[in-house]
Coordinates of C-alpha atoms in Angstrom, one line a residue:
L1 CA 79.7 -106.8 111.0
E2 CA 77.4 -108.6 113.4
S3 CA 76.9 -112.1 112.2
D4 CA 75.3 -115.4 113.1
V5 CA 77.0 -118.6 111.8
L6 CA 75.0 -121.8 111.5
M7 CA 77.1 -124.9 111.2
R8 CA 76.6 -128.6 111.3
G9 CA 73.4 -129.5 113.2
D10 CA 72.4 -125.8 113.4
A11 CA 72.6 -125.4 109.6
T12 CA 69.0 -126.2 108.8
N13 CA 66.2 -124.7 107.0
S14 CA 64.3 -123.7 110.2
G15 CA 67.6 -122.4 111.7
Y16 CA 68.2 -120.2 108.7
Q17 CA 64.6 -118.9 108.6
K18 CA 64.7 -118.1 112.3
K19 CA 67.8 -115.9 111.8
S20 CA 67.3 -114.5 108.3
N21 CA 64.3 -112.2 108.4
D22 CA 66.0 -109.2 110.0
R23 CA 69.5 -109.6 108.5
Q24 CA 70.9 -107.1 105.9
I25 CA 73.3 -109.6 104.5
I26 CA 72.7 -113.3 104.2
H27 CA 75.1 -115.9 102.9
L28 CA 74.0 -119.4 102.1
A29 CA 76.8 -121.9 101.3
T30 CA 74.7 -124.9 100.3
H31 CA 74.4 -127.7 97.7
T32 CA 71.8 -127.0 95.1
L33 CA 70.0 -129.5 92.8
I34 CA 68.1 -128.0 90.0
D35 CA 65.2 -130.1 88.7
R36 CA 64.9 -129.0 85.1
E37 CA 61.7 -131.0 84.5
A38 CA 59.8 -129.8 87.6
I39 CA 61.7 -126.6 88.5
R40 CA 59.6 -125.8 91.6
N41 CA 61.0 -129.1 93.1
S42 CA 64.6 -127.8 92.9
K43 CA 66.3 -128.1 96.3
M44 CA 69.0 -126.5 98.4
Y45 CA 70.6 -128.8 100.9
F46 CA 72.0 -127.2 104.1
S47 CA 74.4 -130.0 104.7
K48 CA 76.3 -132.7 102.8
N49 CA 73.8 -135.3 104.0
Q50 CA 71.2 -135.3 101.3
G51 CA 68.9 -137.7 103.2
S52 CA 65.2 -137.3 103.7
D53 CA 65.5 -135.0 106.7
E54 CA 63.0 -132.2 105.6
D55 CA 64.8 -129.6 107.8
N56 CA 67.9 -130.1 105.7
I57 CA 66.0 -129.1 102.5
L58 CA 64.8 -125.7 101.2
R59 CA 62.6 -126.2 98.1
L60 CA 62.4 -123.5 95.4
S61 CA 58.6 -123.3 96.0
E62 CA 59.2 -122.5 99.6
T63 CA 61.3 -119.4 98.8
Y64 CA 58.2 -117.4 97.8
N65 CA 56.8 -117.7 101.4
I66 CA 59.9 -116.5 103.2
K67 CA 60.0 -112.9 104.4
L68 CA 63.4 -111.2 104.0
N69 CA 64.7 -107.7 104.4
A70 CA 68.1 -108.3 103.0
D71 CA 70.2 -105.9 101.0
L72 CA 72.3 -108.8 99.8
L73 CA 71.7 -112.5 99.6
T74 CA 74.7 -114.6 98.5
L75 CA 73.8 -118.1 97.2
S76 CA 77.2 -119.8 97.2
S77 CA 76.2 -123.0 95.6
C78 CA 76.2 -124.7 92.2
E79 CA 73.8 -123.3 89.6
S80 CA 71.9 -121.2 92.2
G81 CA 71.2 -118.6 89.5
T82 CA 69.8 -120.9 86.9
G83 CA 66.3 -122.1 86.3
K84 CA 63.7 -122.7 83.7
L85 CA 62.3 -120.2 81.2
A86 CA 58.5 -120.2 81.5
K87 CA 56.5 -118.5 78.8
G88 CA 54.8 -115.4 80.2
E89 CA 56.7 -115.8 83.5
G90 CA 60.4 -115.4 82.8
V91 CA 63.0 -117.5 84.5
L92 CA 61.8 -119.6 87.4
S93 CA 64.7 -119.9 89.8
F94 CA 66.0 -119.6 93.3
T95 CA 67.0 -116.0 92.5
R96 CA 63.4 -115.2 91.5
G97 CA 62.0 -116.8 94.6
F98 CA 64.4 -115.0 96.9
S99 CA 63.8 -111.7 95.1
F100 CA 60.1 -112.1 95.6
A101 CA 60.8 -112.9 99.3
G102 CA 62.6 -109.5 99.7
A103 CA 66.2 -109.9 98.8
E104 CA 67.3 -106.7 97.0
N105 CA 70.5 -107.9 95.5
I106 CA 71.5 -111.5 94.9
N107 CA 75.0 -113.0 94.3
C108 CA 74.7 -116.4 92.7
S109 CA 76.3 -118.9 90.4
L110 CA 75.4 -119.9 86.8
W111 CA 77.2 -123.3 86.8
K112 CA 78.8 -125.8 89.0
V113 CA 81.5 -124.0 91.0
N114 CA 84.7 -125.4 92.4
D115 CA 84.6 -125.1 96.2
F116 CA 88.2 -123.8 96.4
Y117 CA 87.7 -121.0 94.0
A118 CA 84.2 -120.2 95.3
S119 CA 85.6 -119.8 98.8
E120 CA 88.3 -117.6 97.5
I121 CA 85.9 -115.4 95.6
M122 CA 83.6 -115.1 98.7
R123 CA 86.5 -114.3 101.0
I124 CA 87.7 -111.5 98.8
F125 CA 84.1 -110.3 98.1
Y126 CA 83.4 -109.8 101.7
R127 CA 86.8 -108.2 102.4
E128 CA 86.0 -105.7 99.7
L129 CA 82.5 -105.0 101.2
L130 CA 84.1 -104.3 104.5
N131 CA 86.3 -101.8 102.7
K132 CA 83.1 -100.0 101.7
K133 CA 83.1 -101.1 98.1
S134 CA 79.7 -101.6 96.3
F135 CA 78.4 -105.1 95.8
A136 CA 79.2 -104.9 92.1
A137 CA 82.8 -103.6 92.7
S138 CA 83.4 -106.1 95.3
L139 CA 82.4 -109.1 93.1
R140 CA 84.4 -107.6 90.2
N141 CA 87.5 -107.2 92.4
A142 CA 87.2 -110.7 93.8
K143 CA 86.9 -112.2 90.3
L144 CA 89.9 -110.2 89.1
S145 CA 92.0 -111.3 92.1
V146 CA 91.2 -114.9 91.4
L147 CA 91.9 -114.4 87.7
K148 CA 95.3 -112.8 88.5
N149 CA 96.5 -114.9 91.3
K150 CA 94.8 -118.3 91.2
S151 CA 93.4 -119.3 87.9
N152 CA 92.9 -117.9 84.4
A153 CA 90.2 -120.5 83.5
P154 CA 86.8 -118.7 83.3
K155 CA 85.1 -121.8 84.7
D156 CA 86.9 -121.0 88.0
W157 CA 86.0 -117.3 88.5
A158 CA 83.3 -116.2 86.1
G159 CA 80.4 -118.2 87.3
F160 CA 79.3 -115.8 90.1
I161 CA 77.0 -112.9 89.0
L162 CA 75.2 -110.2 90.8
I163 CA 71.5 -109.7 90.2
A164 CA 70.8 -106.2 91.5
N165 CA 67.8 -104.0 91.8

């Protein structure tokens, strides 16, 4: 697979948006803070530095203005699939914003994920994709592998889900 990796100083909101609009698979390994009181103010941080640098932050409200053409978007960050239930709207979340932006399938987490197990799940998930497995089968196999070989605690392997169209 052809890929672009943005790390350290290149891992920014603008760097991501420049590279993402024509990618079929996008993987964001970020830090997410969900603001349950004002959900649209929830943020993804592109680096550990959670300072005021605006290019380090992607706000939930901004996701609706992004144009994606992705078959798969992986949000490998804590609580990236959670949000707030709004009457008449459904769940307001990063997954909804990215779906609106054009992501067809979204792999995300429902709770705070351990970095070690998250990286194991992602490594196996992408290996399975390279072996021509479906998104759902790849995620299932990755979870089963971690369950069998690394941890039988559901908090370590069950947090990732696939929201598929």
